[in-house]
Amino acid sequence: MKAEEADKRLAAKPVISGAEAVIRSLIAEGVDTIFGYPGGAIMPIYDALYDFQDQVHHILVRHEQGATHAAQGYARSSGRTGVAFATSGPGATNLVTGLADAYMDSTPMVCITGQVGAALLGTDAFQETDVIGITMPITKWNIQVTRQEDIPGAIAKAFYIARSGRPGPVLVDITKNAQFGEFEYEYIPCTAIRSYQPVPQLNLDAVTAAAALINEAKKPFLLVGHGVLLSGAEKALIALAEKAQIPMASTLLGLSAVPVDHPLYVGMLGMHGNYGPNVLTGECDALIAVGMRFDDRVTGDVETYANKAKVIHIEIDAAEINKIIKADVAVYADAKTALEALLEEVNPASHEQWIAEFQAAHQKEYDKVQHRELYPEAGELKMAEVIRLISEKTKGEAVLVTDVGQHQMVASRYYRFKNPNTNITSGGMGTMGFSLPAAMGAKMGTPEKEVVAIIGDGCFQMTLQELGTIYQSKIGVKIVILNNNFLGMVRQWQQLFFDKRYSSTEMVNPDFVQIAKGFYIPGKKITAREDISAAIDEMLAHDGAYLLEVVVEKEDNVFPMVPAGAPVANIRLE
């Protein structure tokens, strides 16, 4: 009888290596795609992966930073947790930028790194680096595993922490001896951690206080942050805005939470946001900030920011409340939960005159800036007209993955987002080189959607090696390089604030189309306005990856613009 029980126990808990336990644990968490790059310290895990190729798709990137950005793009488009692999030493340190980016932008990601054997830790062994110490400030949680028995529990905990509450990146560093060692495997998903409360309990008194301020307000204003998308609160947000007729503006990362053509949507906040939302922030009497952290690019001078308003801050992370802007009412809660409760207590209202102020401000911006950018009649190609055409031809339904700089701001301003989670960009970190690998991940996460990467000539050269990944893995992303032969955003600041002293910002660029062809990806270069529409059609019609280089005006500037540190009301239209 005892022998039979032992046989049953062994059948229920197979004896496997730690490396195989990693793969099985990932499959148990629903992982279907991994982005990574093999090396000595993680080789046992890659060997185990060989037997599970029918269940997990591994994408071989060309640089470990590309793996993290791809995992970010995958997570942001699909809503699932992105996964990246890297080896020890330089492989692990190459993850740092992507981890920091994911941490700033609250992206759920699990990175697994190989490490030298436990007996060699601290000896400066070949490719040994203290990746735990390095990544502690830029991960939501990290852990080094030195015993094979601890692998399933560490991975279960990693996924729970990465995707619960305010999401973020987690790193699991596994020593080589733990990968080789065998044990009785059992996987138990993590559903709770003692002392960790990822979703706070909603305080209904705070909701009632917030509703009272909204009901009394003559000029309420809703600020839409990334937390709206992360919590799936888009419908509740729009329902609240429609019930009380509150204008809505979005942060950079909040874009796509509200369709751009919604009658109550008034534009983007921030340094290169729309004129109305910036100027009228100072006029509102109730500011309802949802899932945002009051970044300096949104607030400008905090001493003058929204100083006529009662501030309601709905936020899942207590550390963000009162950090920058003091809240009159803090609703410490998940955005969806809070908005659904608030919707019940807010009264129907009409604010026609207030909404008309936004409409008038929009018309002023359109006449002064947008018309000449979107519909130029002569001169060199404008970035805005290219984005307008892409938006029209994709009907605002593509997943737009932008890099960092002028093209990012222009794309964010002029693409007519229609559906949630279709704006993927590097917000908090502003990481050049983000777009190409992130677009790969976005396409893997949502293969049914058109994914368009909008990239500057400088950014493209940061991670262009990922064209090799795109070709090998047959990832059908569309790549648009807006080439002004400058590091455009830095050049704009040098023009406006440094007397046109263009120090190290002009680019002598290679032939981008030839580079793409070297990776067997077709492409085309456009320099004339009359050719751009047909070229975009050709790109979108192509079955597979395609690169379109568009040479745009060399010294075009992005306006409106709030000078750094200035009050948002000081926004410049020229």
Coordinates of C-alpha atoms in Angstrom, one line a residue:
M1 CA 0.0 0.0 0.0
K2 CA 2.8 2.4 0.9
A3 CA 4.5 1.6 -2.4
E4 CA 1.3 2.4 -4.4
E5 CA 0.9 5.7 -2.5
A6 CA 4.5 6.5 -3.3
D7 CA 3.9 5.8 -7.0
K8 CA 0.9 8.1 -7.0
R9 CA 2.8 10.8 -5.3
L10 CA 5.6 10.6 -7.9
A11 CA 3.0 10.6 -10.7
A12 CA 1.5 13.8 -9.3
K13 CA 4.9 15.4 -8.6
P14 CA 7.3 14.4 -11.4
V15 CA 11.0 14.6 -10.7
I16 CA 12.4 17.2 -13.1
S17 CA 15.2 19.7 -13.4
G18 CA 15.0 23.2 -12.2
A19 CA 15.3 24.3 -15.8
E20 CA 12.3 22.3 -16.9
A21 CA 10.5 23.6 -13.9
V22 CA 11.0 27.2 -15.2
I23 CA 9.3 26.3 -18.5
R24 CA 6.5 24.3 -17.0
S25 CA 5.8 27.1 -14.5
L26 CA 5.6 29.7 -17.3
I27 CA 3.2 27.4 -19.2
A28 CA 1.1 27.1 -16.1
E29 CA 0.9 30.9 -16.0
G30 CA -0.5 31.0 -19.6
V31 CA 2.7 32.2 -21.2
D32 CA 2.8 31.5 -24.9
T33 CA 5.6 33.9 -26.1
I34 CA 9.1 34.5 -24.7
F35 CA 11.6 37.1 -26.0
G36 CA 15.2 36.3 -25.2
Y37 CA 18.8 35.6 -26.0
P38 CA 20.7 32.5 -24.8
G39 CA 24.0 32.3 -23.1
G40 CA 26.1 30.1 -20.9
A41 CA 24.4 30.7 -17.5
I42 CA 20.9 30.3 -18.9
M43 CA 21.7 27.4 -21.3
P44 CA 20.0 24.7 -19.2
I45 CA 16.7 26.6 -19.4
Y46 CA 17.0 27.0 -23.2
D47 CA 17.8 23.3 -23.4
A48 CA 14.5 22.5 -21.5
L49 CA 12.7 24.9 -23.7
Y50 CA 13.6 22.7 -26.7
D51 CA 11.1 20.1 -25.6
F52 CA 8.2 22.6 -25.3
Q53 CA 8.4 24.4 -28.6
D54 CA 4.8 23.3 -29.4
Q55 CA 3.5 25.1 -26.4
V56 CA 5.8 28.2 -26.1
H57 CA 7.0 30.4 -28.9
H58 CA 10.5 31.8 -28.3
I59 CA 11.5 34.9 -30.3
L60 CA 15.3 35.2 -30.7
V61 CA 16.0 39.0 -30.4
R62 CA 19.3 40.6 -31.5
H63 CA 19.9 42.4 -28.2
E64 CA 18.6 41.8 -24.7
Q65 CA 17.3 45.4 -24.5
G66 CA 15.1 44.4 -27.5
A67 CA 13.7 41.5 -25.5
T68 CA 12.5 43.8 -22.7
H69 CA 10.9 46.3 -25.1
A70 CA 9.3 43.5 -27.0
A71 CA 7.9 42.1 -23.8
Q72 CA 6.6 45.6 -23.0
G73 CA 4.9 45.9 -26.3
Y74 CA 3.4 42.4 -26.0
A75 CA 2.1 43.3 -22.5
R76 CA 0.7 46.7 -23.5
S77 CA -1.2 45.5 -26.5
S78 CA -2.5 42.1 -25.2
G79 CA -3.0 42.9 -21.5
R80 CA -1.0 39.8 -20.5
T81 CA 2.4 39.7 -18.8
G82 CA 5.4 40.0 -21.0
V83 CA 8.3 37.6 -20.5
A84 CA 12.0 38.0 -21.3
F85 CA 15.1 35.7 -20.9
A86 CA 18.7 36.7 -20.7
T87 CA 22.0 35.2 -19.5
S88 CA 24.2 36.5 -16.7
G89 CA 26.6 39.4 -16.7
P90 CA 26.2 41.6 -19.8
G91 CA 23.1 39.7 -20.9
A92 CA 21.4 40.7 -17.5
T93 CA 22.7 44.2 -17.5
N94 CA 21.4 44.8 -21.0
L95 CA 17.9 44.4 -19.5
V96 CA 18.3 47.4 -17.3
T97 CA 16.9 50.1 -19.6
G98 CA 13.8 48.0 -20.4
L99 CA 13.2 47.2 -16.8
A100 CA 13.4 50.9 -15.8
D101 CA 11.1 51.8 -18.7
A102 CA 8.5 49.2 -17.6
Y103 CA 8.8 50.3 -14.0
M104 CA 8.1 53.9 -14.9
D105 CA 5.2 53.0 -17.2
S106 CA 3.7 50.3 -14.9
T107 CA 4.0 47.5 -17.5
P108 CA 3.7 43.9 -16.2
M109 CA 6.8 42.0 -17.2
V110 CA 8.8 39.0 -15.8
C111 CA 12.4 38.8 -16.7
I112 CA 14.3 35.5 -16.0
T113 CA 18.1 35.6 -15.9
G114 CA 20.6 32.9 -15.6
Q115 CA 23.4 33.2 -13.0
V116 CA 26.6 31.5 -12.2
G117 CA 26.5 28.6 -9.8
A118 CA 25.7 29.4 -6.1
A119 CA 29.2 28.2 -5.1
L120 CA 30.7 30.9 -7.3
L121 CA 28.5 33.9 -6.1
G122 CA 30.7 36.7 -4.9
T123 CA 33.9 35.4 -6.5
D124 CA 33.9 37.6 -9.6
A125 CA 33.4 34.5 -11.7
F126 CA 33.1 34.8 -15.5
Q127 CA 30.0 36.8 -16.4
E128 CA 28.9 37.2 -12.8
T129 CA 27.1 40.4 -12.0
D130 CA 25.0 41.4 -9.0
V131 CA 21.9 41.8 -11.1
I132 CA 19.7 41.8 -8.0
G133 CA 21.5 44.8 -6.6
I134 CA 21.5 46.6 -9.9
T135 CA 17.8 46.1 -10.6
M136 CA 16.4 46.5 -7.1
P137 CA 15.4 50.2 -7.6
I138 CA 13.8 49.6 -11.0
T139 CA 11.7 46.5 -10.3
K140 CA 8.6 46.0 -8.4
W141 CA 10.2 42.9 -6.9
N142 CA 13.3 40.8 -7.6
I143 CA 14.8 37.6 -6.2
Q144 CA 17.8 35.3 -6.6
V145 CA 17.0 31.6 -6.6
T146 CA 19.8 29.3 -5.6
R147 CA 17.8 26.1 -4.9
Q148 CA 15.8 24.2 -7.5
E149 CA 13.0 23.6 -5.0
D150 CA 12.3 27.3 -4.8
I151 CA 11.8 27.9 -8.5
P152 CA 8.1 27.3 -8.9
G153 CA 7.2 29.4 -5.9
A154 CA 9.4 32.3 -7.1
I155 CA 7.9 32.3 -10.5
A156 CA 4.3 32.1 -9.1
K157 CA 5.1 35.0 -6.9
A158 CA 6.7 36.9 -9.7
F159 CA 3.7 36.7 -11.9
Y160 CA 1.3 37.7 -9.1
I161 CA 3.3 40.7 -8.2
A162 CA 4.0 41.8 -11.8
R163 CA 0.3 41.9 -12.8
S164 CA -1.6 42.8 -9.6
G165 CA -2.4 46.2 -8.3
R166 CA -0.2 48.8 -10.1
P167 CA 1.6 46.5 -12.5
G168 CA 5.4 46.5 -13.0
P169 CA 8.4 44.5 -13.9
V170 CA 9.9 41.6 -11.8
L171 CA 13.2 39.9 -12.2
V172 CA 14.0 36.3 -11.2
D173 CA 17.7 35.4 -11.2
I174 CA 18.4 31.6 -11.2
T175 CA 21.8 30.1 -10.5
K176 CA 23.1 27.4 -12.8
N177 CA 23.1 24.7 -10.1
A178 CA 19.4 25.3 -9.4
Q179 CA 18.7 24.9 -13.1
F180 CA 20.5 21.6 -13.2
G181 CA 19.3 20.2 -9.9
E182 CA 16.3 17.9 -9.8
F183 CA 13.3 17.8 -7.4
E184 CA 9.7 16.8 -7.1
Y185 CA 7.8 19.5 -9.1
E186 CA 4.5 21.0 -8.1
Y187 CA 3.2 24.3 -9.3
I188 CA 0.8 26.3 -7.1
P189 CA -0.3 29.7 -8.5
C190 CA 0.1 32.6 -6.1
T191 CA -3.1 34.4 -5.2
A192 CA -2.0 36.3 -2.1
I193 CA 1.1 37.5 -0.3
R194 CA 1.1 38.3 3.4
S195 CA 1.4 42.1 4.0
Y196 CA 1.0 42.8 0.2
Q197 CA -2.4 44.4 -0.6
P198 CA -2.3 45.2 -4.3
V199 CA -5.9 46.5 -4.5
P200 CA -7.0 48.7 -1.7
Q201 CA -10.5 48.6 -0.2
L202 CA -12.6 51.4 -1.6
N203 CA -13.5 54.1 1.0
L204 CA -17.1 55.0 0.2
D205 CA -16.8 58.2 2.2
A206 CA -14.1 59.4 -0.1
V207 CA -16.3 58.6 -3.1
T208 CA -19.2 60.6 -1.6
A209 CA -16.9 63.6 -0.9
A210 CA -15.6 63.4 -4.5
A211 CA -19.1 63.3 -5.9
A212 CA -20.1 66.3 -3.8
L213 CA -17.3 68.4 -5.3
I214 CA -18.2 67.3 -8.8
N215 CA -21.9 68.1 -8.2
E216 CA -21.0 71.6 -7.0
A217 CA -18.6 72.3 -9.8
K218 CA -19.3 74.7 -12.6
K219 CA -16.1 73.9 -14.5
P220 CA -15.2 70.2 -13.8
F221 CA -12.3 68.6 -15.8
L222 CA -11.4 64.9 -16.1
L223 CA -7.7 64.0 -16.6
V224 CA -7.3 60.5 -18.0
G225 CA -4.2 58.6 -17.0
H226 CA -2.6 55.3 -17.9
G227 CA -4.4 53.7 -14.9
V228 CA -7.7 54.0 -16.7
L229 CA -6.4 51.6 -19.3
L230 CA -4.6 49.3 -16.8
S231 CA -7.8 48.8 -14.8
G232 CA -10.1 48.5 -17.8
A233 CA -12.0 51.5 -16.7
E234 CA -12.6 53.1 -20.1
K235 CA -16.4 52.5 -20.1
A236 CA -16.9 53.7 -16.6
L237 CA -14.9 56.8 -17.2
I238 CA -16.9 57.8 -20.4
A239 CA -20.2 57.0 -18.6
L240 CA -19.2 59.4 -15.8
A241 CA -18.1 62.1 -18.3
E242 CA -21.4 61.8 -20.2
K243 CA -23.6 61.8 -17.2
A244 CA -22.1 65.0 -15.7
Q245 CA -21.0 66.4 -19.1
I246 CA -17.4 66.8 -18.1
P247 CA -14.7 67.5 -20.6
M248 CA -11.9 64.8 -20.7
A249 CA -8.2 65.3 -21.6
S250 CA -5.5 62.5 -21.7
T251 CA -2.0 62.2 -20.5
L252 CA 0.5 60.8 -23.1
L253 CA 0.1 57.2 -21.6
G254 CA -3.7 57.7 -21.2
L255 CA -4.2 58.1 -25.0
S256 CA -6.6 55.7 -26.6
A257 CA -8.6 55.2 -23.4
V258 CA -11.2 57.6 -24.9
P259 CA -11.9 57.7 -28.7
V260 CA -10.4 60.9 -30.1
D261 CA -13.7 61.7 -31.8
H262 CA -15.8 61.6 -28.6
P263 CA -17.6 64.9 -28.2
L264 CA -16.3 65.4 -24.6
Y265 CA -12.7 64.6 -25.5
V266 CA -10.7 67.8 -25.6
G267 CA -7.2 66.6 -26.3
M268 CA -3.8 65.7 -24.8
L269 CA -2.3 67.3 -21.7
G270 CA 1.3 68.3 -21.3
M271 CA 4.3 70.0 -22.8
H272 CA 3.3 69.3 -26.4
G273 CA -0.4 68.7 -25.6
N274 CA -3.3 70.7 -26.9
Y275 CA -3.8 74.4 -26.2
G276 CA -7.2 74.1 -24.5
P277 CA -6.5 71.4 -21.9
N278 CA -3.3 73.2 -20.8
V279 CA -4.7 76.8 -20.6
L280 CA -8.1 75.8 -19.1
T281 CA -6.5 73.7 -16.4
G282 CA -6.0 76.9 -14.6
E283 CA -9.7 77.8 -14.9
C284 CA -11.4 74.6 -13.8
D285 CA -12.9 74.4 -10.3
A286 CA -12.9 70.6 -9.9
L287 CA -10.0 68.6 -11.3
I288 CA -10.6 64.8 -11.4
A289 CA -7.3 63.0 -12.0
V290 CA -7.8 59.3 -12.7
G291 CA -4.8 56.9 -12.7
M292 CA -2.1 59.4 -13.2
R293 CA 0.9 60.7 -11.3
F294 CA 1.0 64.4 -12.2
D295 CA 4.2 64.1 -14.1
D296 CA 6.2 67.3 -14.5
R297 CA 5.5 67.3 -18.3
V298 CA 1.8 67.6 -17.4
T299 CA 2.0 70.1 -14.5
G300 CA 4.7 72.5 -15.5
D301 CA 5.2 74.9 -12.6
V302 CA 3.4 73.1 -9.7
E303 CA 3.0 76.4 -7.8
T304 CA 0.6 77.7 -10.4
Y305 CA -1.0 74.4 -11.5
A306 CA -4.8 74.2 -11.2
N307 CA -4.8 76.7 -8.4
K308 CA -8.5 77.5 -8.7
A309 CA -9.5 73.8 -8.5
K310 CA -10.5 71.3 -5.8
V311 CA -8.4 68.3 -6.7
I312 CA -9.8 64.7 -6.7
H313 CA -7.1 62.1 -7.2
I314 CA -8.2 58.5 -8.0
E315 CA -5.1 56.4 -7.7
I316 CA -4.2 52.7 -6.8
D317 CA -0.7 53.5 -5.6
A318 CA -0.8 55.4 -2.3
A319 CA 2.8 56.7 -3.0
E320 CA 1.5 58.9 -5.8
I321 CA -1.2 60.6 -3.7
N322 CA -0.1 64.1 -2.6
K323 CA 3.4 63.4 -4.0
I324 CA 3.3 66.3 -6.5
I325 CA -0.2 67.9 -6.3
K326 CA -2.1 68.0 -3.0
A327 CA -5.5 66.3 -3.3
D328 CA -8.6 67.8 -1.6
V329 CA -10.1 64.3 -1.9
A330 CA -8.0 61.2 -2.4
V331 CA -9.8 58.1 -3.6
Y332 CA -7.2 55.4 -2.9
A333 CA -8.6 52.6 -5.1
D334 CA -8.6 50.8 -8.4
A335 CA -9.7 53.2 -11.1
K336 CA -12.6 51.0 -12.4
T337 CA -13.9 50.3 -9.0
A338 CA -13.8 54.0 -7.9
L339 CA -15.3 55.3 -11.2
E340 CA -18.2 52.8 -11.0
A341 CA -19.0 53.9 -7.5
L342 CA -18.6 57.6 -8.3
L343 CA -21.0 57.2 -11.3
E344 CA -23.8 56.2 -8.9
E345 CA -23.4 59.3 -6.8
V346 CA -22.7 62.0 -9.4
N347 CA -25.7 64.0 -10.6
P348 CA -26.6 64.6 -14.2
A349 CA -25.4 68.0 -15.3
S350 CA -24.8 70.3 -18.2
H351 CA -21.7 72.5 -18.7
E352 CA -22.3 73.9 -22.2
Q353 CA -20.5 77.2 -21.6
W354 CA -17.5 75.4 -20.1
I355 CA -17.3 72.9 -23.0
A356 CA -17.6 75.8 -25.4
E357 CA -14.4 77.3 -23.9
F358 CA -12.5 74.2 -24.9
Q359 CA -14.1 74.3 -28.4
A360 CA -13.0 77.9 -28.8
A361 CA -9.4 77.1 -27.6
H362 CA -9.3 74.1 -30.1
Q363 CA -10.3 76.4 -32.9
K364 CA -7.6 78.9 -32.0
E365 CA -5.0 76.0 -32.0
Y366 CA -6.4 74.7 -35.3
D367 CA -6.2 78.0 -37.0
K368 CA -2.7 78.9 -35.7
V369 CA -1.0 75.5 -35.7
Q370 CA -2.9 72.4 -36.8
H371 CA -4.2 73.5 -40.2
R372 CA -0.7 74.4 -41.6
E373 CA 0.7 71.2 -40.1
L374 CA -2.0 68.8 -41.3
Y375 CA -2.7 70.3 -44.7
P376 CA 0.4 72.1 -46.0
E377 CA 0.1 73.3 -49.6
A378 CA 3.8 73.7 -50.4
G379 CA 7.2 73.2 -49.0
E380 CA 8.8 70.1 -47.5
L381 CA 6.7 67.2 -46.1
K382 CA 5.4 67.7 -42.6
M383 CA 5.4 65.0 -39.9
A384 CA 1.8 65.8 -39.1
E385 CA 0.5 65.2 -42.6
V386 CA 2.1 61.8 -42.7
I387 CA 0.5 60.9 -39.4
R388 CA -2.9 62.2 -40.6
L389 CA -2.7 60.0 -43.7
I390 CA -1.7 56.9 -41.7
S391 CA -4.6 57.7 -39.3
E392 CA -7.1 58.0 -42.1
K393 CA -5.9 54.9 -44.0
T394 CA -6.0 52.7 -40.9
K395 CA -9.3 54.3 -39.7
G396 CA -7.6 55.0 -36.3
E397 CA -7.7 51.3 -35.5
A398 CA -4.0 50.4 -35.8
V399 CA -1.8 49.8 -32.8
L400 CA 0.6 52.8 -33.0
V401 CA 4.0 52.2 -31.4
T402 CA 6.0 55.4 -31.2
D403 CA 9.6 56.1 -30.2
V404 CA 10.7 59.2 -28.4
G405 CA 11.1 62.8 -29.7
Q406 CA 9.3 65.1 -32.1
H407 CA 7.7 62.2 -34.1
Q408 CA 6.3 60.8 -30.8
M409 CA 4.6 64.1 -30.0
V410 CA 3.3 64.6 -33.5
A411 CA 2.0 61.0 -33.7
S412 CA 0.3 61.4 -30.2
R413 CA -1.3 64.7 -31.2
Y414 CA -2.6 63.7 -34.6
Y415 CA -3.3 60.0 -34.7
R416 CA -7.1 59.6 -34.2
F417 CA -7.1 56.7 -31.7
K418 CA -10.3 54.8 -31.7
N419 CA -9.8 51.7 -29.5
P420 CA -8.2 51.2 -26.1
N421 CA -4.6 50.0 -25.7
T422 CA -3.6 51.1 -29.2
N423 CA -1.1 53.7 -28.1
I424 CA 2.2 52.2 -27.1
T425 CA 5.0 54.5 -26.2
S426 CA 7.8 55.1 -23.8
G427 CA 6.4 57.7 -21.4
G428 CA 8.2 58.1 -18.1
M429 CA 11.7 57.0 -19.3
G430 CA 11.5 58.4 -22.8
T431 CA 13.7 55.6 -24.1
M432 CA 15.1 56.1 -27.6
G433 CA 15.1 52.8 -29.5
F434 CA 11.9 51.6 -27.8
S435 CA 9.6 51.5 -30.8
L436 CA 11.0 48.9 -33.2
P437 CA 11.3 46.0 -30.6
A438 CA 8.1 47.1 -28.8
A439 CA 6.2 47.0 -32.2
M440 CA 7.5 43.4 -32.6
G441 CA 6.0 42.5 -29.2
A442 CA 2.8 44.3 -29.9
K443 CA 2.3 42.4 -33.1
M444 CA 3.0 39.1 -31.4
G445 CA 0.5 40.0 -28.6
T446 CA -2.2 41.1 -31.1
P447 CA -1.5 39.5 -34.4
E448 CA -4.9 40.3 -35.7
K449 CA -4.2 44.0 -35.5
E450 CA -2.3 46.3 -37.8
V451 CA 0.8 47.5 -35.9
V452 CA 2.6 50.6 -37.1
A453 CA 5.9 51.8 -35.7
I454 CA 6.5 55.5 -36.0
I455 CA 10.3 56.1 -35.5
G456 CA 12.7 59.0 -35.8
D457 CA 16.0 58.6 -37.7
G458 CA 18.0 58.9 -34.5
C459 CA 15.8 56.4 -32.6
F460 CA 15.8 53.9 -35.4
Q461 CA 19.6 53.6 -35.2
M462 CA 19.5 52.6 -31.5
T463 CA 17.8 49.2 -32.1
L464 CA 17.7 48.6 -35.9
Q465 CA 19.4 45.2 -35.4
E466 CA 15.9 44.0 -34.5
L467 CA 15.1 44.0 -38.2
G468 CA 16.8 40.6 -38.0
T469 CA 14.3 39.4 -35.5
I470 CA 11.4 40.7 -37.5
Y471 CA 12.7 38.9 -40.6
Q472 CA 13.5 35.6 -38.9
S473 CA 10.3 35.4 -36.9
K474 CA 8.2 36.8 -39.8
I475 CA 6.6 39.6 -37.7
G476 CA 4.4 41.7 -40.0
V477 CA 5.0 45.2 -38.5
K478 CA 4.9 48.3 -40.6
I479 CA 7.8 50.7 -39.9
V480 CA 7.7 54.4 -40.7
I481 CA 10.8 56.4 -40.3
L482 CA 10.2 60.2 -40.2
N483 CA 13.6 61.4 -41.2
N484 CA 14.6 65.0 -40.6
N485 CA 18.4 64.3 -40.4
F486 CA 18.4 65.7 -36.9
L487 CA 17.9 64.6 -33.3
G488 CA 14.8 66.7 -33.7
M489 CA 13.5 67.3 -30.2
V490 CA 17.0 68.3 -28.9
R491 CA 17.5 70.5 -31.9
Q492 CA 14.1 72.3 -31.2
W493 CA 15.2 73.1 -27.7
Q494 CA 18.6 74.3 -29.0
Q495 CA 16.8 76.5 -31.4
L496 CA 14.4 78.0 -28.9
F497 CA 16.5 78.1 -25.8
F498 CA 20.1 77.9 -26.8
D499 CA 20.4 80.5 -29.6
K500 CA 20.4 77.9 -32.4
R501 CA 23.7 76.4 -31.2
Y502 CA 23.1 73.0 -32.8
S503 CA 25.6 71.0 -30.8
S504 CA 25.9 67.4 -31.9
T505 CA 22.3 67.0 -33.1
E506 CA 22.6 66.9 -36.9
M507 CA 22.7 63.4 -38.2
V508 CA 24.5 62.0 -41.2
N509 CA 22.3 59.0 -41.9
P510 CA 22.7 55.8 -43.8
D511 CA 20.4 54.5 -46.5
F512 CA 17.6 53.1 -44.3
V513 CA 15.9 51.3 -47.2
Q514 CA 19.1 49.5 -48.2
I515 CA 19.6 48.5 -44.6
A516 CA 16.1 47.0 -44.5
K517 CA 16.7 45.2 -47.8
G518 CA 19.9 43.7 -46.1
F519 CA 17.5 42.1 -43.7
Y520 CA 15.2 41.0 -46.6
I521 CA 12.5 43.5 -45.7
P522 CA 11.1 45.6 -48.6
G523 CA 11.0 49.3 -48.3
K524 CA 10.7 52.7 -50.0
K525 CA 11.9 56.2 -49.5
I526 CA 9.6 59.2 -50.2
T527 CA 10.7 62.8 -50.5
A528 CA 7.7 64.3 -52.4
R529 CA 4.2 65.1 -51.2
E530 CA 2.5 63.7 -54.2
D531 CA 4.0 60.3 -53.6
I532 CA 3.2 59.8 -49.9
S533 CA -0.4 58.7 -50.1
A534 CA 0.3 55.9 -52.6
A535 CA 3.4 54.8 -50.6
I536 CA 1.4 54.4 -47.4
D537 CA -1.2 52.4 -49.3
E538 CA 1.5 50.1 -50.6
M539 CA 3.0 49.7 -47.2
L540 CA -0.4 48.8 -45.6
A541 CA -1.3 46.4 -48.4
H542 CA 2.0 44.5 -48.1
D543 CA 1.7 41.1 -46.5
G544 CA 4.5 41.2 -44.0
A545 CA 7.0 43.7 -42.6
Y546 CA 7.7 46.8 -44.6
L547 CA 9.8 49.9 -44.1
L548 CA 8.8 53.3 -45.3
E549 CA 11.2 56.2 -45.0
V550 CA 9.7 59.7 -45.3
V551 CA 12.1 62.6 -45.5
V552 CA 10.4 65.5 -43.7
E553 CA 11.1 69.1 -43.1
K554 CA 14.5 69.4 -41.4
E555 CA 13.8 72.2 -38.9
D556 CA 10.2 71.7 -38.3
N557 CA 9.1 72.4 -34.7
V558 CA 6.4 70.8 -32.6
F559 CA 3.9 73.3 -31.3
P560 CA 2.1 74.0 -29.0
M561 CA 4.8 73.9 -26.4
V562 CA 5.0 74.6 -22.7
P563 CA 8.6 75.7 -21.8
A564 CA 10.1 73.4 -19.2
G565 CA 9.2 74.4 -15.7
A566 CA 6.8 77.2 -16.9
P567 CA 3.1 77.4 -15.9
V568 CA 1.0 75.4 -18.4
A569 CA -1.0 78.5 -19.1
N570 CA 2.2 79.9 -20.8
I571 CA 1.8 77.4 -23.6
R572 CA 3.3 78.7 -26.9
L573 CA 1.6 78.4 -30.2
E574 CA 4.7 79.4 -32.1

